[in-house]
Coordinates of C-alpha atoms in Angstrom, one line a residue:
X1 CA 0.0 0.0 -0.2
X2 CA 1.4 3.3 -1.0
X3 CA 2.4 5.6 2.1
X4 CA 3.5 9.2 2.3
X5 CA 7.0 9.4 2.3
X6 CA 9.0 12.4 4.3
X7 CA 12.5 13.8 3.5
X8 CA 13.1 14.0 7.1
X9 CA 16.7 15.9 6.8
X10 CA 16.6 17.6 3.8
X11 CA 14.5 19.0 1.0
X12 CA 14.1 16.9 -2.0
X13 CA 15.9 19.1 -4.9
X14 CA 13.0 20.6 -7.3
X15 CA 12.8 19.1 -10.8
X16 CA 11.1 21.8 -12.0
X17 CA 14.4 24.2 -13.4
X18 CA 15.2 27.7 -11.5
X19 CA 14.0 30.0 -14.2
X20 CA 12.0 31.8 -11.8
X21 CA 14.9 32.5 -9.6
X22 CA 16.1 35.0 -12.3
X23 CA 13.0 37.3 -11.7
X24 CA 13.8 37.8 -8.0
X25 CA 14.3 41.2 -6.7
X26 CA 18.2 42.3 -5.9
X27 CA 18.7 41.7 -2.3
X28 CA 21.2 44.5 -1.3
X29 CA 22.7 44.8 2.0
X30 CA 20.5 46.2 4.9
X31 CA 17.3 44.8 3.1
X32 CA 15.0 42.2 3.8
X33 CA 12.8 39.6 1.5
X34 CA 10.0 38.5 3.3
X35 CA 8.8 34.9 1.9
X36 CA 4.9 34.2 2.7
X37 CA 3.8 30.7 2.8
X38 CA 1.2 28.5 3.5
X39 CA 2.8 26.2 6.3
X40 CA 3.5 22.6 5.5
X41 CA 3.4 22.3 2.0
X42 CA 6.8 20.5 0.7
X43 CA 7.0 22.1 -2.6
X44 CA 6.9 25.4 -1.0
X45 CA 9.7 24.8 1.1
X46 CA 11.6 23.4 -1.7
X47 CA 11.0 26.5 -3.4
X48 CA 12.4 28.6 -0.2
X49 CA 15.3 26.7 0.0
X50 CA 16.5 27.5 -3.6
X51 CA 15.5 31.1 -2.8
X52 CA 17.7 30.9 0.4
X53 CA 20.6 29.1 -1.7
X54 CA 20.6 31.9 -4.5
X55 CA 21.2 34.8 -2.2
X56 CA 23.4 32.9 0.0
X57 CA 25.7 31.9 -3.0
X58 CA 26.1 35.4 -4.0
X59 CA 29.9 36.4 -2.9
X60 CA 31.0 38.9 -0.4
X61 CA 27.3 39.4 1.2
X62 CA 26.3 37.5 4.0
X63 CA 22.8 35.9 4.6
X64 CA 20.5 36.1 7.7
X65 CA 17.6 34.0 7.8
X66 CA 14.4 34.3 10.2
X67 CA 12.0 31.7 10.7
X68 CA 8.9 31.5 12.2
X69 CA 9.5 29.2 15.1
X70 CA 9.1 29.8 18.8
X71 CA 12.4 31.9 20.2
X72 CA 13.6 29.1 22.4
X73 CA 14.5 26.8 19.7
X74 CA 17.5 29.4 19.0
X75 CA 19.0 27.1 21.7
X76 CA 18.8 24.0 20.0
X77 CA 19.7 25.6 16.7
X78 CA 23.0 27.1 18.5
X79 CA 23.8 23.3 19.3
X80 CA 23.3 21.9 16.1
X81 CA 25.4 24.8 14.2
X82 CA 28.4 24.7 16.8
X83 CA 28.4 21.0 17.7
X84 CA 26.4 19.4 14.9
X85 CA 23.7 18.4 17.6
X86 CA 20.6 17.5 16.0
X87 CA 19.3 15.0 18.6
X88 CA 18.4 17.7 21.1
X89 CA 16.8 19.5 18.6
X90 CA 14.8 16.1 17.4
X91 CA 13.9 15.3 21.0
X92 CA 12.3 18.7 21.5
X93 CA 10.5 18.6 18.4
X94 CA 9.1 15.1 19.6
X95 CA 8.1 16.2 22.9
X96 CA 6.3 19.8 22.0
X97 CA 5.2 19.9 18.4
X98 CA 2.3 18.2 16.8
X99 CA 3.1 14.6 15.1
X100 CA 1.6 15.6 12.0
X101 CA 3.4 18.8 11.5
X102 CA 6.7 18.5 13.0
X103 CA 8.7 17.2 10.1
X104 CA 7.8 20.1 8.1
X105 CA 9.7 22.4 10.7
X106 CA 12.5 19.9 11.3
X107 CA 13.2 19.8 7.8
X108 CA 13.3 23.6 7.7
X109 CA 16.0 24.0 10.2
X110 CA 17.8 20.9 9.0
X111 CA 17.9 22.1 5.5
X112 CA 18.9 25.6 6.2
X113 CA 22.0 23.9 8.4
X114 CA 22.6 22.0 5.3
X115 CA 22.9 25.2 3.0
X116 CA 24.9 26.6 6.0
X117 CA 27.8 24.0 5.8
X118 CA 28.2 25.0 2.0
X119 CA 27.6 28.6 2.7
X120 CA 29.3 29.4 6.4
X121 CA 28.2 32.9 6.4
X122 CA 24.8 31.8 6.4
X123 CA 23.2 32.9 9.8
X124 CA 19.3 31.5 10.9
X125 CA 17.1 32.7 14.0
X126 CA 13.9 31.7 15.1
X127 CA 11.7 34.8 16.0
X128 CA 8.1 33.8 17.0
X129 CA 6.8 33.9 20.7
X130 CA 6.8 31.6 23.4
X131 CA 3.3 30.6 24.2
X132 CA 3.6 27.4 26.4
X133 CA 5.1 27.3 29.7
X134 CA 6.2 23.3 29.4
X135 CA 8.3 23.5 26.7
X136 CA 9.9 27.2 28.0
X137 CA 10.8 25.8 31.1
X138 CA 12.3 22.4 29.3
X139 CA 14.4 24.8 27.6
X140 CA 15.3 26.9 30.6
X141 CA 16.5 23.2 32.4
X142 CA 18.5 22.4 29.4
X143 CA 20.4 25.7 29.5
X144 CA 21.0 25.4 33.2
X145 CA 22.1 21.9 33.2
X146 CA 25.5 23.5 31.2
X147 CA 26.2 25.0 34.6
X148 CA 26.4 22.4 37.2
X149 CA 28.8 24.9 39.6
X150 CA 26.7 27.4 39.8
X151 CA 25.3 29.8 43.0
X152 CA 23.0 28.3 45.7
X153 CA 20.4 30.7 44.3
X154 CA 20.6 29.3 41.0
X155 CA 21.2 25.7 42.0
X156 CA 18.0 25.8 43.9
X157 CA 16.1 27.1 40.8
X158 CA 17.6 24.4 39.0
X159 CA 16.9 21.6 40.9
X160 CA 13.0 22.5 41.2
X161 CA 13.0 23.1 37.2
X162 CA 14.6 19.6 36.8
X163 CA 12.3 18.3 38.9
X164 CA 9.0 19.7 37.6
X165 CA 10.7 18.7 33.9
X166 CA 10.8 15.2 33.9
X167 CA 10.0 13.4 30.5
X168 CA 8.8 10.0 32.4
X169 CA 6.4 11.8 33.9
X170 CA 3.1 10.9 32.4
X171 CA 1.5 14.6 32.9
X172 CA 4.7 16.1 31.2
X173 CA 3.5 17.2 27.6
X174 CA 0.4 18.0 29.4
X175 CA -0.6 21.8 30.5
X176 CA -1.6 22.1 33.8
X177 CA -1.1 25.2 36.5
X178 CA 2.4 23.8 37.7
X179 CA 4.0 24.7 34.7
X180 CA 2.5 28.0 34.6
X181 CA 3.1 28.8 38.2
X182 CA 6.9 27.6 38.1
X183 CA 7.2 29.9 34.9
X184 CA 6.2 32.8 37.0
X185 CA 8.1 32.0 40.0
X186 CA 11.1 31.4 38.0
X187 CA 10.8 34.7 36.1
X188 CA 10.6 36.5 39.8
X189 CA 13.7 34.7 40.7
X190 CA 15.6 35.4 37.7
X191 CA 15.1 39.2 38.1
X192 CA 16.0 38.8 41.9
X193 CA 19.4 37.3 41.2
X194 CA 20.1 38.4 38.1
X195 CA 23.8 39.5 39.2
X196 CA 24.1 35.5 40.0
X197 CA 23.1 34.7 36.6
X198 CA 25.2 37.1 34.9
X199 CA 28.4 35.8 36.7
X200 CA 27.8 32.5 36.1
X201 CA 26.3 32.4 32.6
X202 CA 28.0 32.8 29.6
X203 CA 26.9 36.4 27.5
X204 CA 25.3 34.9 25.0
X205 CA 23.5 32.5 27.3
X206 CA 22.5 35.1 29.8
X207 CA 21.5 37.7 27.0
X208 CA 19.4 34.3 25.7
X209 CA 17.7 33.6 29.0
X210 CA 17.1 37.7 29.1
X211 CA 15.3 37.7 26.3
X212 CA 13.5 34.7 26.9
X213 CA 11.8 35.9 30.0
X214 CA 10.1 38.9 27.6
X215 CA 9.1 36.8 24.9
X216 CA 6.1 34.9 26.3
X217 CA 3.0 35.5 25.1
X218 CA -0.5 33.8 24.4
X219 CA -1.9 37.0 22.3
X220 CA -1.9 37.0 18.5
X221 CA -1.6 41.1 18.8
X222 CA 1.0 41.1 21.0
X223 CA 2.8 38.2 19.0
X224 CA 3.0 40.4 16.0
X225 CA 5.1 42.9 17.5
X226 CA 7.2 40.3 19.2
X227 CA 8.4 39.4 16.1
X228 CA 8.9 42.2 14.8
X229 CA 11.3 43.2 17.7
X230 CA 12.9 40.0 17.7
X231 CA 13.8 40.6 14.1
X232 CA 15.3 44.0 14.3
X233 CA 17.2 42.9 17.2
X234 CA 19.3 40.7 14.4
X235 CA 19.5 42.8 12.2
X236 CA 22.7 43.4 10.4
X237 CA 23.8 46.3 8.4
X238 CA 26.4 44.4 6.3
X239 CA 24.0 41.4 5.6
X240 CA 20.7 40.6 3.3
X241 CA 17.8 39.3 5.2
X242 CA 15.2 36.9 4.4
X243 CA 12.2 36.0 6.4
X244 CA 10.0 33.0 6.1
X245 CA 6.8 33.5 7.4
X246 CA 3.0 32.4 6.8
X247 CA 1.2 34.8 4.4
X248 CA -0.6 36.8 7.1
X249 CA 2.5 38.0 8.5
X250 CA 4.1 38.9 4.7
X251 CA 1.3 41.0 3.7
X252 CA 2.7 44.7 3.8
X253 CA -0.9 46.5 4.2
X254 CA -3.0 44.5 6.5
X255 CA -4.2 41.5 8.5
X256 CA -6.9 39.2 7.2
X257 CA -6.7 37.1 9.8
X258 CA -10.0 37.0 12.2
X259 CA -8.0 36.5 15.5
X260 CA -6.0 40.0 14.8
X261 CA -7.9 43.0 16.4
X262 CA -8.1 45.6 13.6
X263 CA -5.8 48.0 15.0
X264 CA -2.8 45.6 14.8
X265 CA -0.5 45.9 12.2
X266 CA 1.3 43.1 10.4
X267 CA 4.8 42.1 11.0
X268 CA 5.4 43.3 7.2
X269 CA 4.2 46.6 7.7
X270 CA 5.8 47.2 11.0
X271 CA 9.2 46.3 9.1
X272 CA 8.3 48.5 6.4
X273 CA 6.7 51.8 8.0
X274 CA 7.7 51.6 11.9
X275 CA 9.7 54.9 11.9
X276 CA 12.9 53.1 14.1
X277 CA 12.7 50.1 12.0
X278 CA 16.2 49.3 10.2
X279 CA 14.1 48.0 7.4
X280 CA 11.8 51.2 6.7
X281 CA 11.2 51.0 3.0
X282 CA 13.9 48.4 2.5
X283 CA 11.5 45.4 2.5
X284 CA 10.1 43.3 -0.5
X285 CA 7.2 40.6 0.1
X286 CA 6.5 37.7 -2.4
X287 CA 4.0 35.3 -1.5
X288 CA 4.1 31.7 -2.2
X289 CA 1.1 29.8 -3.2
X290 CA -0.1 26.5 -4.8
X291 CA -2.9 26.2 -7.3
X292 CA -3.4 22.3 -6.5
X293 CA -2.7 20.8 -3.2
X294 CA -2.3 16.7 -2.8
X295 CA -3.1 15.7 0.6
X296 CA -2.1 12.1 1.7
X297 CA -4.4 8.8 1.8
X298 CA -5.9 8.3 5.2
X299 CA -6.5 4.9 6.8
X300 CA -8.9 4.5 9.3
X301 CA -9.1 1.9 12.1
X302 CA -6.7 -0.4 9.6
X303 CA -9.4 -0.9 7.2
X304 CA -11.3 1.9 5.8
X305 CA -9.0 4.0 3.2
X306 CA -9.8 7.4 2.2
X307 CA -7.8 7.6 -1.0
X308 CA -5.2 10.6 -1.7
X309 CA -7.3 14.0 -2.6
X310 CA -6.2 16.8 -5.2
X311 CA -7.8 20.0 -4.4
X312 CA -7.8 23.4 -5.9
X313 CA -6.1 25.3 -3.1
X314 CA -7.1 29.3 -3.7
X315 CA -5.4 31.5 -1.5
X316 CA -7.2 34.7 -0.7
X317 CA -4.3 36.6 -1.0
X318 CA -3.8 36.0 -4.3
X319 CA -5.8 38.1 -7.0
X320 CA -7.9 36.1 -9.6
X321 CA -6.3 37.5 -12.7
X322 CA -3.0 37.4 -11.1
X323 CA -3.4 33.4 -10.7
X324 CA -4.5 33.2 -14.2
X325 CA -1.8 34.8 -15.6
X326 CA 0.6 33.1 -13.3
X327 CA -1.1 29.5 -14.7
X328 CA -0.9 31.0 -18.6
X329 CA 2.9 30.8 -18.1
X330 CA 2.2 26.8 -18.1
X331 CA 5.2 26.5 -16.1
X332 CA 5.5 24.2 -12.9
X333 CA 6.7 27.2 -11.0
X334 CA 5.5 30.7 -12.1
X335 CA 6.6 34.2 -11.0
X336 CA 5.2 37.3 -11.6
X337 CA 6.6 40.6 -10.0
X338 CA 4.1 43.4 -9.5
X339 CA 4.4 47.0 -11.0
X340 CA 3.8 49.5 -8.6
X341 CA 2.4 51.7 -11.0
X342 CA 0.2 49.2 -13.0
X343 CA -1.2 47.6 -10.1
X344 CA -0.8 49.9 -6.8
X345 CA -3.2 48.6 -5.0
X346 CA -1.9 44.6 -5.3
X347 CA 1.7 46.5 -5.0
X348 CA 0.7 47.5 -1.2
X349 CA 0.1 44.0 -0.3
X350 CA 3.1 42.3 -2.3
X351 CA 6.0 42.7 -4.6
X352 CA 5.7 39.6 -6.2
X353 CA 3.8 36.2 -6.8
X354 CA 5.0 32.3 -6.8
X355 CA 3.0 30.1 -8.0
X356 CA 3.3 26.2 -7.7
X357 CA 1.0 24.3 -10.4
X358 CA 0.9 21.0 -8.0
X359 CA 2.3 20.6 -4.5
X360 CA 1.6 18.1 -1.9
X361 CA 1.1 18.3 2.2
X362 CA 3.6 17.4 4.4
X363 CA 0.5 16.6 6.8
X364 CA 0.5 12.8 6.9
X365 CA -3.1 11.0 6.8
X366 CA -1.8 8.4 9.9
X367 CA 0.0 9.6 13.0
X368 CA 2.2 6.0 12.4
X369 CA 3.5 7.1 9.2
X370 CA 5.4 10.1 10.7
X371 CA 6.4 8.1 14.0
X372 CA 8.0 5.6 12.0
X373 CA 10.5 7.9 10.4
X374 CA 11.3 9.0 13.9

């Protein structure tokens, strides 16, 4: 029986050809290109990696990548980059990421890591909010374990965190008041004993932990501003920048998602318009979408088979006439950059569109499909 297979470590190379890459905008130092995606689509990720490789291979200019994963992932990304440790990252994904969607995000990080092996100047950072106390505490526990000889004030908190975060506890992955209370206590303790933490931790670990404390929110509206600040704090004047985010965040004009208040500005808007943004008027936004989406077959109760399904995937952000123009190119991947004079209203939202004729969801139909690959 045919099952959906995943490229767990690296994205497969596209067989479509790379002609669309020639139409991408020239990216200068200090500028940022935002790639808007629909999450969990393999060919979209393949296109993103080809775009990253294009800009990363341009000589004498370093590239910084921002990805829409919680900020605490940076701890595991650093272990991967510095020591080649992918196991800690994989373990973290298994504990805290949904079983159906974890391969996509894990593959994204590992694909960027593979590109970095070829282009060592490439840097990448996770810039999203932290929204779950248990996963943040797990990362804090991992960080503090690096410092066994620490002051008693830190030792006490490290032991308490370690006792709460135990992988053999049945409720470890669940959410309970204990995690929320302990996270609140840890924040208070950290601020009270900042001098001890500053003396004990390395400068980078102290900065990471300090920022981690202020990066927690369940609010969608605050989230947009947190991502904006997290990108700005990693701005490097001598580098080019690429941000890989959901389509909602990359619209330069507005947010169309119902969970946001009408007053909230999108991430792209803030980066492009905020008066203190280092990327003010130096931002390009390209939406990557697909015309057809193929979902995996689903097996119910080991007997009933729901076949693989192909659907037309209409993205609200892509105007119908733009979609028709892209399909008329009769290419597996088509691109259209928007002329601001010809289409000013569209250009206010996106600088360009990339359409993939047919793409496949990386979300498996069955839990065991992914678990057997981990």
